[in-house]
XYZ file of C-alpha atoms in Angstrom:
673
model
C -38.734 11.212 -7.498
C -36.145 13.355 -9.174
C -36.401 16.687 -7.407
C -33.309 18.013 -5.655
C -35.057 18.116 -2.292
C -35.763 14.391 -2.529
C -32.010 13.726 -2.672
C -30.716 16.461 -0.385
C -29.615 14.844 2.879
C -30.307 17.713 5.286
C -33.305 19.538 6.705
C -32.112 22.989 5.608
C -29.594 24.624 3.301
C -26.518 26.536 4.357
C -26.245 30.114 3.041
C -25.802 30.007 -0.732
C -25.835 26.196 -0.822
C -29.153 25.775 -2.628
C -28.087 28.173 -5.382
C -24.869 26.169 -5.822
C -26.789 22.884 -6.042
C -29.306 24.313 -8.528
C -26.405 25.405 -10.727
C -25.078 21.835 -10.631
C -28.549 20.504 -11.522
C -28.632 22.711 -14.643
C -25.241 21.415 -15.798
C -26.169 17.786 -15.097
C -29.304 18.238 -17.211
C -27.801 20.034 -20.183
C -24.188 18.825 -20.147
C -20.919 20.725 -20.256
C -18.533 21.924 -17.550
C -19.192 23.693 -14.257
C -16.411 25.153 -12.102
C -17.442 25.807 -8.495
C -15.368 27.859 -6.064
C -16.907 27.379 -2.617
C -15.103 28.011 0.690
C -14.845 25.532 3.542
C -18.143 24.862 5.273
C -20.372 25.598 2.285
C -21.434 21.954 1.850
C -19.571 21.188 -1.372
C -19.938 17.421 -1.049
C -23.735 17.757 -1.270
C -23.316 18.568 -4.986
C -23.613 14.805 -5.389
C -27.330 15.172 -4.551
C -27.719 17.474 -7.566
C -26.360 14.819 -9.909
C -28.468 12.064 -8.345
C -31.645 14.099 -8.736
C -31.345 14.263 -12.547
C -29.066 11.372 -13.513
C -31.735 9.483 -15.547
C -29.913 6.159 -15.494
C -26.467 7.636 -16.039
C -23.714 6.569 -13.695
C -22.039 9.142 -11.470
C -18.286 9.008 -10.884
C -16.681 11.081 -8.131
C -12.897 11.539 -8.388
C -11.015 12.334 -5.180
C -7.345 12.603 -4.206
C -7.245 11.084 -0.737
C -8.872 8.394 1.378
C -10.212 11.079 3.746
C -12.038 12.733 0.834
C -13.400 9.337 -0.197
C -14.704 8.863 3.356
C -16.403 12.287 3.181
C -18.439 11.213 0.144
C -19.273 7.852 1.673
C -20.711 9.684 4.696
C -22.670 12.022 2.415
C -24.099 9.126 0.413
C -25.014 7.222 3.574
C -27.072 10.224 4.686
C -28.779 10.414 1.280
C -29.570 6.704 1.464
C -31.649 7.347 4.583
C -34.027 9.212 2.262
C -33.460 7.055 -0.818
C -33.113 3.478 0.379
C -32.467 2.094 -3.116
C -29.314 4.185 -3.628
C -26.268 2.030 -4.418
C -22.692 3.236 -4.314
C -19.201 1.769 -4.251
C -15.608 2.900 -4.610
C -12.355 1.998 -6.343
C -9.011 2.900 -4.823
C -5.546 2.093 -6.128
C -4.559 -1.554 -6.405
C -1.524 -0.787 -4.251
C -3.999 -0.306 -1.405
C -6.320 -3.190 -2.237
C -4.078 -6.031 -3.452
C -3.457 -8.816 -0.886
C -1.129 -10.791 -3.191
C 2.520 -10.873 -2.176
C 5.545 -10.322 -4.367
C 7.624 -7.356 -5.444
C 7.487 -4.940 -8.339
C 4.734 -2.837 -9.846
C 1.333 -3.836 -8.434
C -0.571 -2.977 -11.624
C 1.804 -4.978 -13.804
C 1.674 -7.900 -11.403
C -2.112 -7.788 -11.413
C -2.284 -7.652 -15.199
C 0.078 -10.610 -15.584
C -1.291 -12.934 -12.889
C -4.873 -12.249 -13.984
C -3.927 -13.233 -17.542
C -2.233 -16.455 -16.385
C -5.042 -17.220 -13.935
C -7.736 -16.609 -16.543
C -5.970 -18.887 -19.034
C -5.701 -21.612 -16.371
C -9.394 -21.325 -15.398
C -10.464 -21.468 -19.061
C -8.215 -24.448 -19.782
C -9.709 -26.431 -16.899
C -13.250 -25.262 -17.712
C -12.850 -26.608 -21.265
C -12.219 -29.963 -19.617
C -15.477 -29.691 -17.677
C -14.201 -28.174 -14.392
C -16.271 -24.983 -14.145
C -15.579 -24.126 -10.499
C -11.833 -23.379 -10.125
C -11.993 -23.653 -6.325
C -12.894 -27.370 -6.666
C -10.393 -28.225 -9.372
C -7.476 -30.345 -8.097
C -5.064 -29.125 -10.794
C -5.746 -25.461 -9.990
C -5.545 -26.092 -6.249
C -2.208 -27.818 -6.798
C -0.960 -24.811 -8.802
C -2.014 -22.498 -5.972
C -0.031 -24.603 -3.474
C 3.056 -24.418 -5.712
C 2.714 -20.656 -6.277
C 5.848 -18.761 -5.191
C 4.645 -15.986 -2.819
C 7.624 -13.800 -3.778
C 7.197 -14.340 -7.534
C 3.557 -15.347 -8.054
C 2.439 -16.500 -11.483
C -1.237 -16.932 -10.617
C -3.516 -15.162 -8.159
C -5.546 -17.376 -5.806
C -7.631 -14.349 -4.775
C -8.633 -13.678 -8.390
C -9.268 -17.391 -9.016
C -11.668 -17.543 -6.048
C -13.544 -14.524 -7.403
C -14.414 -16.207 -10.720
C -16.381 -19.145 -12.009
C -16.932 -20.444 -15.554
C -20.448 -20.765 -17.009
C -21.864 -21.858 -20.330
C -22.564 -18.963 -22.668
C -26.173 -19.597 -23.654
C -26.295 -17.237 -26.629
C -23.011 -17.737 -28.424
C -21.940 -21.070 -27.016
C -18.635 -21.669 -25.295
C -17.701 -20.495 -21.825
C -17.407 -17.178 -20.070
C -16.083 -16.133 -16.673
C -18.455 -14.472 -14.201
C -18.131 -13.424 -10.537
C -18.228 -16.345 -8.107
C -20.989 -16.599 -5.523
C -18.519 -15.511 -2.847
C -17.536 -12.436 -4.864
C -21.174 -11.488 -5.481
C -22.074 -11.994 -1.826
C -19.289 -9.727 -0.548
C -20.063 -7.133 -3.251
C -23.614 -7.019 -1.964
C -22.386 -6.508 1.604
C -20.091 -3.688 0.485
C -22.908 -1.868 -1.281
C -25.312 -2.324 1.632
C -22.932 -1.465 4.487
C -20.508 1.095 2.978
C -17.376 -0.697 4.147
C -14.358 1.618 4.189
C -11.090 0.707 2.391
C -9.140 -0.033 5.573
C -11.605 -2.838 6.409
C -12.020 -4.196 2.891
C -9.229 -6.802 2.893
C -10.558 -8.310 6.114
C -14.105 -8.490 4.743
C -12.967 -10.043 1.451
C -10.830 -12.689 3.193
C -9.670 -15.034 0.394
C -11.333 -13.203 -2.520
C -9.805 -10.374 -4.587
C -10.912 -7.010 -3.131
C -10.554 -5.277 -6.490
C -12.793 -7.810 -8.219
C -15.313 -7.402 -5.396
C -15.352 -3.625 -5.848
C -15.431 -3.898 -9.649
C -18.510 -6.115 -9.423
C -20.070 -3.746 -6.887
C -19.392 -0.847 -9.267
C -21.381 -2.526 -12.026
C -24.455 -2.227 -9.810
C -23.670 1.198 -8.346
C -25.401 4.470 -9.093
C -22.311 6.291 -7.782
C -18.651 5.225 -7.883
C -15.980 7.066 -5.895
C -12.437 6.626 -7.217
C -9.051 8.282 -7.077
C -7.869 10.814 -9.662
C -5.773 8.324 -11.616
C -8.787 6.178 -12.507
C -10.103 9.171 -14.453
C -7.048 11.176 -15.520
C -4.740 8.432 -16.734
C -5.888 7.533 -20.265
C -5.091 3.827 -20.005
C -6.650 3.356 -16.565
C -9.758 5.322 -17.606
C -10.157 3.224 -20.742
C -9.919 0.010 -18.701
C -12.343 1.367 -16.099
C -15.070 2.058 -18.648
C -14.382 -1.256 -20.348
C -14.956 -3.031 -17.001
C -18.095 -0.999 -16.351
C -19.454 -1.603 -19.839
C -20.168 2.117 -20.220
C -19.161 4.987 -22.435
C -17.861 8.189 -20.777
C -20.644 10.049 -22.575
C -23.054 8.177 -20.292
C -21.290 9.393 -17.116
C -21.739 12.446 -14.891
C -18.302 13.313 -13.534
C -17.632 15.152 -10.262
C -14.029 16.095 -9.388
C -13.270 17.208 -5.838
C -10.364 19.473 -4.781
C -10.216 20.506 -8.423
C -7.376 22.993 -7.941
C -5.109 19.894 -8.098
C -6.243 18.752 -11.562
C -3.556 20.600 -13.499
C -0.647 19.317 -11.402
C -1.913 15.721 -11.388
C -2.489 15.666 -15.140
C 0.960 17.134 -15.816
C 2.599 14.542 -13.536
C 0.836 11.731 -15.389
C 2.093 13.017 -18.743
C 5.705 13.644 -17.633
C 8.570 11.146 -17.505
C 12.090 11.208 -16.017
C 15.367 9.290 -16.188
C 18.409 9.112 -13.902
C 21.722 7.250 -13.504
C 20.089 4.444 -11.530
C 17.695 3.679 -14.389
C 20.632 3.686 -16.836
C 22.641 1.299 -14.655
C 19.602 -0.950 -14.442
C 19.148 -0.794 -18.234
C 22.802 -1.754 -18.714
C 22.309 -4.665 -16.328
C 19.134 -5.735 -18.182
C 21.024 -5.938 -21.464
C 23.903 -7.889 -19.928
C 21.504 -10.404 -18.383
C 19.763 -11.228 -21.683
C 22.673 -11.060 -24.138
C 22.784 -14.857 -24.384
C 19.067 -15.101 -25.204
C 18.549 -12.081 -27.470
C 20.635 -11.389 -30.537
C 21.802 -8.067 -31.968
C 21.892 -6.151 -28.674
C 25.245 -4.515 -29.307
C 23.700 -1.555 -31.144
C 21.417 -0.762 -28.197
C 24.115 -1.389 -25.587
C 26.442 1.150 -27.232
C 23.860 3.918 -26.738
C 23.960 3.835 -22.929
C 27.522 5.206 -22.460
C 26.553 8.214 -24.578
C 23.540 8.934 -22.361
C 25.690 8.568 -19.228
C 28.228 10.961 -20.735
C 25.455 13.489 -21.368
C 24.263 13.178 -17.758
C 27.796 13.552 -16.400
C 28.297 16.684 -18.473
C 25.326 18.312 -16.714
C 27.052 17.963 -13.340
C 29.213 20.940 -14.258
C 26.164 23.196 -14.427
C 25.648 25.546 -11.483
C 21.864 25.369 -11.928
C 19.695 22.982 -9.911
C 17.124 22.997 -12.729
C 17.619 23.993 -16.346
C 16.578 23.241 -19.914
C 18.606 20.918 -22.101
C 18.595 20.817 -25.886
C 17.043 17.527 -27.105
C 18.860 17.877 -30.429
C 22.254 18.000 -28.710
C 21.200 14.984 -26.660
C 20.224 13.076 -29.811
C 23.425 13.976 -31.660
C 25.591 12.906 -28.715
C 24.068 9.453 -28.347
C 23.895 8.842 -32.106
C 27.492 9.959 -32.708
C 29.168 6.707 -31.634
C 26.249 4.361 -32.326
C 25.193 2.196 -35.249
C 21.986 4.252 -35.643
C 21.352 7.186 -37.956
C 18.013 8.471 -36.597
C 16.218 8.657 -33.240
C 13.191 6.946 -34.812
C 15.278 3.795 -35.209
C 16.516 4.063 -31.625
C 13.019 4.489 -30.191
C 11.584 1.596 -32.247
C 14.318 -0.826 -31.163
C 14.095 0.197 -27.516
C 10.314 -0.196 -27.448
C 10.519 -3.676 -29.014
C 13.208 -4.728 -26.538
C 11.270 -3.283 -23.581
C 8.176 -5.276 -24.508
C 10.221 -8.469 -24.863
C 11.848 -7.953 -21.463
C 8.491 -7.250 -19.851
C 7.003 -10.466 -21.214
C 10.049 -12.516 -20.198
C 10.049 -11.069 -16.676
C 6.317 -11.665 -16.241
C 6.799 -15.333 -17.099
C 9.312 -15.566 -14.237
C 7.030 -13.744 -11.805
C 9.259 -10.650 -11.836
C 7.019 -7.580 -11.997
C 9.574 -4.843 -11.519
C 9.762 -2.096 -14.128
C 13.015 -2.746 -15.972
C 15.585 -0.062 -16.692
C 15.120 -0.699 -20.410
C 11.407 0.092 -20.072
C 12.119 3.345 -18.246
C 14.705 4.319 -20.808
C 12.387 3.341 -23.660
C 9.541 5.435 -22.221
C 11.850 8.423 -21.749
C 13.272 8.242 -25.297
C 9.797 7.876 -26.802
C 8.477 10.929 -24.945
C 11.670 12.890 -25.665
C 11.439 12.182 -29.378
C 7.785 13.250 -29.561
C 8.388 16.396 -27.489
C 10.314 17.937 -30.370
C 7.082 18.771 -32.186
C 4.982 19.636 -29.127
C 5.761 22.922 -27.332
C 3.637 21.796 -24.355
C 6.581 19.590 -23.301
C 9.915 20.832 -21.960
C 13.152 18.872 -21.778
C 15.001 19.731 -18.586
C 17.373 18.395 -15.984
C 17.201 18.560 -12.200
C 19.889 18.132 -9.582
C 18.894 16.414 -6.353
C 21.925 16.059 -4.090
C 24.307 13.867 -6.130
C 21.703 12.607 -8.557
C 20.877 14.106 -11.963
C 17.442 13.635 -13.519
C 16.536 14.172 -17.145
C 12.873 14.958 -17.522
C 10.354 15.455 -20.287
C 7.851 17.611 -18.445
C 4.368 18.502 -19.556
C 3.647 22.177 -18.851
C 0.095 22.471 -20.191
C -2.761 20.297 -18.857
C -5.393 21.973 -21.034
C -5.429 19.527 -24.002
C -5.798 16.477 -21.748
C -8.358 18.077 -19.409
C -10.320 19.398 -22.384
C -10.445 15.873 -23.820
C -11.652 14.580 -20.457
C -14.437 17.169 -20.445
C -15.538 16.418 -24.016
C -15.711 12.671 -23.351
C -18.147 12.945 -20.437
C -21.737 14.113 -20.586
C -20.987 16.650 -17.887
C -18.114 17.351 -15.502
C -18.268 19.433 -12.348
C -15.064 20.679 -10.750
C -15.308 21.846 -7.135
C -12.787 23.313 -4.714
C -12.511 25.750 -1.840
C -9.586 27.482 -3.579
C -10.506 27.697 -7.253
C -9.776 31.412 -7.300
C -9.786 33.217 -9.693
C -12.281 31.060 -11.559
C -11.547 32.589 -14.956
C -7.846 31.743 -14.627
C -8.615 28.090 -13.879
C -11.105 27.968 -16.729
C -8.388 29.136 -19.108
C -5.738 26.850 -17.628
C -7.919 23.727 -17.817
C -10.094 24.200 -20.882
C -8.309 26.540 -23.276
C -8.601 24.154 -26.226
C -12.316 23.446 -25.874
C -14.389 24.883 -28.753
C -15.704 28.389 -28.130
C -19.299 27.121 -28.198
C -18.680 24.371 -25.617
C -20.788 25.151 -22.511
C -18.534 26.159 -19.582
C -20.125 27.697 -16.498
C -18.644 29.077 -13.287
C -20.082 29.644 -9.828
C -18.473 31.343 -6.851
C -19.947 31.100 -3.373
C -19.139 33.831 -0.810
C -17.660 32.951 2.569
C -20.655 32.770 4.918
C -18.677 31.958 8.067
C -19.171 34.716 10.699
C -16.922 37.649 9.874
C -16.481 38.393 13.588
C -14.695 35.040 14.020
C -11.738 35.926 11.830
C -9.093 38.570 11.312
C -7.164 38.843 8.050
C -3.937 40.849 8.084
C -1.347 41.584 5.385
C 2.096 42.881 6.252
C 3.512 45.804 4.279
C 7.140 45.605 5.466
C 8.360 42.024 4.875
C 8.731 39.961 1.717
C 10.277 36.771 0.387
C 11.205 38.493 -2.882
C 14.631 37.349 -4.059
C 16.047 40.868 -3.835
C 15.379 40.863 -0.073
C 16.314 37.261 0.758
C 19.715 38.313 2.144
C 18.440 41.404 3.954
C 19.103 41.106 7.703
C 16.480 43.767 8.419
C 13.856 41.844 6.435
C 14.669 38.625 8.310
C 14.621 40.396 11.679
C 11.160 41.758 10.946
C 9.958 38.246 10.026
C 11.253 36.968 13.369
C 9.586 39.866 15.214
C 6.272 39.138 13.486
C 6.439 35.459 14.455
C 7.305 36.286 18.076
C 4.302 38.633 18.316
C 2.121 36.043 16.553
C 3.005 33.565 19.315
C 1.144 35.691 21.879
C -2.094 34.274 20.486
C -3.684 31.302 22.309
C -3.901 27.744 20.981
C -1.854 25.999 18.316
C -0.362 28.154 15.569
C 1.100 27.439 12.128
C 3.666 29.333 10.068
C 4.188 28.403 6.426
C 7.223 29.344 4.284
C 7.930 29.311 0.523
C 10.726 26.727 0.860
C 12.519 24.413 3.266
C 15.575 26.652 3.003
C 13.720 29.729 4.272
C 11.870 27.636 6.876
C 15.153 26.399 8.317
C 16.943 29.766 8.266
C 14.102 31.739 9.911
C 13.266 28.975 12.387
C 16.862 28.987 13.637
C 16.485 32.681 14.459
C 13.091 32.448 16.163
C 13.121 29.061 17.898
C 15.259 30.241 20.832
C 12.608 32.825 21.751
C 9.702 30.366 21.997
C 9.736 29.124 25.563
C 6.043 28.481 26.230
C 5.309 26.511 23.060
C 6.363 23.139 21.745
C 8.019 23.632 18.356
C 7.249 21.357 15.398
C 9.225 21.602 12.144
C 7.972 19.890 8.998
C 10.406 17.065 8.125
C 11.638 16.571 4.599
C 10.909 12.835 4.882
C 7.242 11.837 4.737
C 7.791 8.862 7.057
C 8.322 11.217 9.997
C 5.335 13.474 9.307
C 2.454 11.388 10.688
C 3.679 11.061 14.280
C 4.698 14.724 14.402
C 1.304 15.942 13.198
C -0.545 13.634 15.592
C 1.290 15.072 18.595
C 0.769 18.654 17.380
C -3.015 18.431 16.989
C -3.392 16.630 20.341
C -1.588 19.316 22.370
C -4.722 21.414 23.163
C -6.432 18.364 24.686
C -3.464 18.106 27.065
C -3.684 21.788 28.014
C -0.601 22.630 25.943
C 0.081 24.665 22.822
C 2.522 24.389 19.967
C 3.716 26.093 16.831
C 4.125 24.301 13.520
C 6.685 25.532 10.985
C 5.853 24.110 7.558
C 6.199 24.667 3.811
C 3.476 25.962 1.499
C 2.415 23.108 -0.741
C 4.050 20.631 1.641
C 2.780 17.823 3.844
C 0.794 20.000 6.279
C -0.796 22.613 4.025
C -3.658 20.804 2.296
C -6.350 18.228 2.991
C -6.079 18.426 6.792
C -8.740 19.651 9.218
C -7.363 21.551 12.212
C -10.560 22.249 14.115
C -11.012 24.515 17.125
C -7.892 24.884 19.273
C -5.970 22.511 16.989
C -5.088 25.619 14.963
C -6.155 29.131 15.935
C -3.866 31.089 13.651
C -2.002 30.722 10.358
C 0.777 32.929 9.027
C 2.178 32.564 5.530
C 5.620 34.125 5.237
C 6.260 35.194 1.665
C 4.702 34.372 -1.689
C 5.775 30.803 -2.610
C 6.720 31.461 -6.232
C 8.795 28.817 -7.989
C 12.513 29.706 -8.332
C 13.066 31.952 -11.334
C 15.309 30.289 -13.906
C 15.427 29.493 -17.594
C 12.815 26.748 -17.240
C 10.411 29.137 -15.549
C 11.103 31.730 -18.244
C 10.323 29.225 -21.006
C 7.064 28.243 -19.282
C 6.188 31.921 -18.995
C 6.862 32.459 -22.699
C 4.676 29.484 -23.631
C 1.762 30.719 -21.523
C 2.119 34.268 -22.798
C 1.802 32.945 -26.353
C -1.338 31.038 -25.372
C -3.069 33.568 -23.099
C -1.424 36.957 -23.621
C -0.602 38.975 -20.501
C -2.894 36.815 -18.368
C -0.548 33.930 -19.145
C 2.122 35.396 -16.858
C -0.237 35.212 -13.903
C -1.503 31.714 -14.795
C 1.997 30.303 -15.303
C 3.763 31.804 -12.307
C 1.595 33.471 -9.678
C -1.563 31.307 -9.725
C 0.142 28.149 -8.331
C 1.758 30.209 -5.547
C -1.505 31.930 -4.659
C -3.288 28.597 -4.378
C -0.641 27.286 -1.965
C -1.196 30.344 0.225
C -4.989 29.927 0.234
C -4.631 26.241 1.079
C -2.354 26.959 4.052
C -4.583 29.731 5.408
C -7.626 27.530 4.856
C -6.478 25.088 7.535
C -7.754 27.380 10.328
C -11.462 28.059 9.828
C -13.078 24.668 9.218
C -16.480 25.220 10.913
C -18.680 28.292 11.596
C -17.696 28.068 15.275
C -13.929 28.266 14.671
C -12.109 31.509 15.442
C -8.753 32.404 13.946
C -6.220 34.919 12.696
C -4.930 34.714 9.131
C -1.742 36.585 8.253
C -0.306 37.094 4.776
C 3.316 37.952 5.406
C 4.449 39.658 2.227
C 3.863 43.181 0.899
C 3.051 41.728 -2.542
C -0.360 40.596 -1.250
C -1.258 44.297 -1.067
C -0.280 44.874 -4.704
C -3.483 45.297 -6.775
C -2.333 42.708 -9.347
C -2.451 40.042 -6.620
C -4.997 41.477 -4.198
C -7.616 41.652 -6.969
C -7.135 37.905 -7.596
C -7.908 36.951 -3.988
C -11.378 35.646 -3.036
C -13.935 38.441 -2.690
C -14.256 38.157 1.096
C -10.478 38.468 1.484
C -10.331 41.569 -0.698
C -12.992 43.180 1.496
C -11.581 42.182 4.887
C -7.821 42.410 4.456
C -6.141 44.863 6.859
C -2.705 46.290 6.175
C -0.290 46.056 9.091
C 3.294 46.967 9.963
C 5.731 45.704 12.553
C 4.600 48.571 14.789
C 0.829 48.080 14.483
C 0.832 44.276 14.419
C 1.001 43.593 18.206
C -1.836 46.036 18.858
C -4.086 44.452 16.215
C -3.478 41.011 17.706
C -4.163 42.269 21.230
C -7.448 43.793 20.083
C -8.363 40.509 18.429
C -7.827 38.426 21.585
């Protein structure tokens, strides 16, 4: 059976859903890229059934950002398995989540090191005839001596492996232990979620369990980094014994791909890393010769950082050539190539020495080495900018990637097909250009946009013509007063409400003005610290169940604007105050110039307005999560009525948007209620 209907989990299709799935089937058959823009409630996760129906032995990998998205696909696959009982699926999440081994430092580095030591120990004992490491007295003694704060071996990994004779080539090889295979089978059969995995695995490595399960799986769900980080992706396919060209790739919430890829390819440095690097050198001077040349470079870098404190900008470009001249001036080096080579050699030596001591922290020398390497290479690549940022008293130097297209294009070429889906991939053509500009002109790229089929009568979309967050009006008292008046009128609506701002600064200034007028609502203000966000959100969404109502003041692109479902009375209205454009400065101007060279006039929109527009759509999208939800959506900035922006909104928004003023707004809301 390979027809779509055989793999579709439901008795009927939602409006437009079958057409979307058929489009995915075509791409999965012929290869290439498909970008799907489909609003909330259109059944996007069922695209997995399209890939299953035509996979022909290929493995399917689904990349997600969050655990909640992973759970969504697990539920979808469980429903499909009711029709296709042989379906096997597993997942891989970050080792930070899975690893039960104690100790400090970088989890991935720790895992790499202890696995290497553990593997060597198992092989050494196996060569002496002890094939089962869990019965070997020497290994068990080593486990008892293992320092939990600085582990050198991993008992969880050791229990997941066993040595067997290699029948074909002779010698020994390591294979999953019976315990590992047994738990892997349970995971595949029962769809155990990540928060229960450690408990199920008990004394066996959860990551090895899931890796073994993935070898047998038709579908693997993993986080973005497994796919977008070159090194992690290479290791993933090595573990799976597959080539990317034999994989059908599905990426959820695809509007995030550009930001994630740019973050992966960017690197930063601050005073703390320099102090740590200085300490690293001091601590090894007795063991490593000829460190004086490297040590003399650090004061020059500190001097460069200190010089930036005099700048009045919070973010600005710095000249990498001036940086290089300053640190070379009083050093023993003549070129940056020599500096980078010596730093990279020293960083590798320090890493190896630290691993042998069970210290898995990333050293300052490694951070500095990585920064200098990327800085040196950025000189010939205009897709990287050298800039500095001020954050309170700290100064960061950064080599920032500003163009994800080369990396995302490579990702697309490597895989047989890749499907990118999101509820806010608007406008599709702009995302196609942003992600895949460097793909050959004959490479097959397809797009599909699904209309919003939620009942039109359940929503009202308003755009204000008399307020704005434009910089020229930021200090206008009249503009601020109108914002406050809009929010006060907005609060006459029932249920929980949310107001999103372009920045914390504007959130705090407007909230101060409006908070005193809100007597019948509990006020929630998004905290800057993530640790405080969970409890605040939990109380907010539970208010309706207690017969109460609240108002949430948050930031576009912040902790409460994406990936959260506020169903029913949890959120009955969303207002976005302003267009959350990034602050205009020299860095932004340089990014604009780069994109204009690549894309012409469209580059200005892609570089500057597209990210802001997506943040707005994400915030507004929190309200209407099911066909039964009712809600008011308000775009609080006159720029949303400008044709250059309005024409880039989703089709349903362009058709339904109503212009309003401070005078007509209360009446429109009253009519809505």
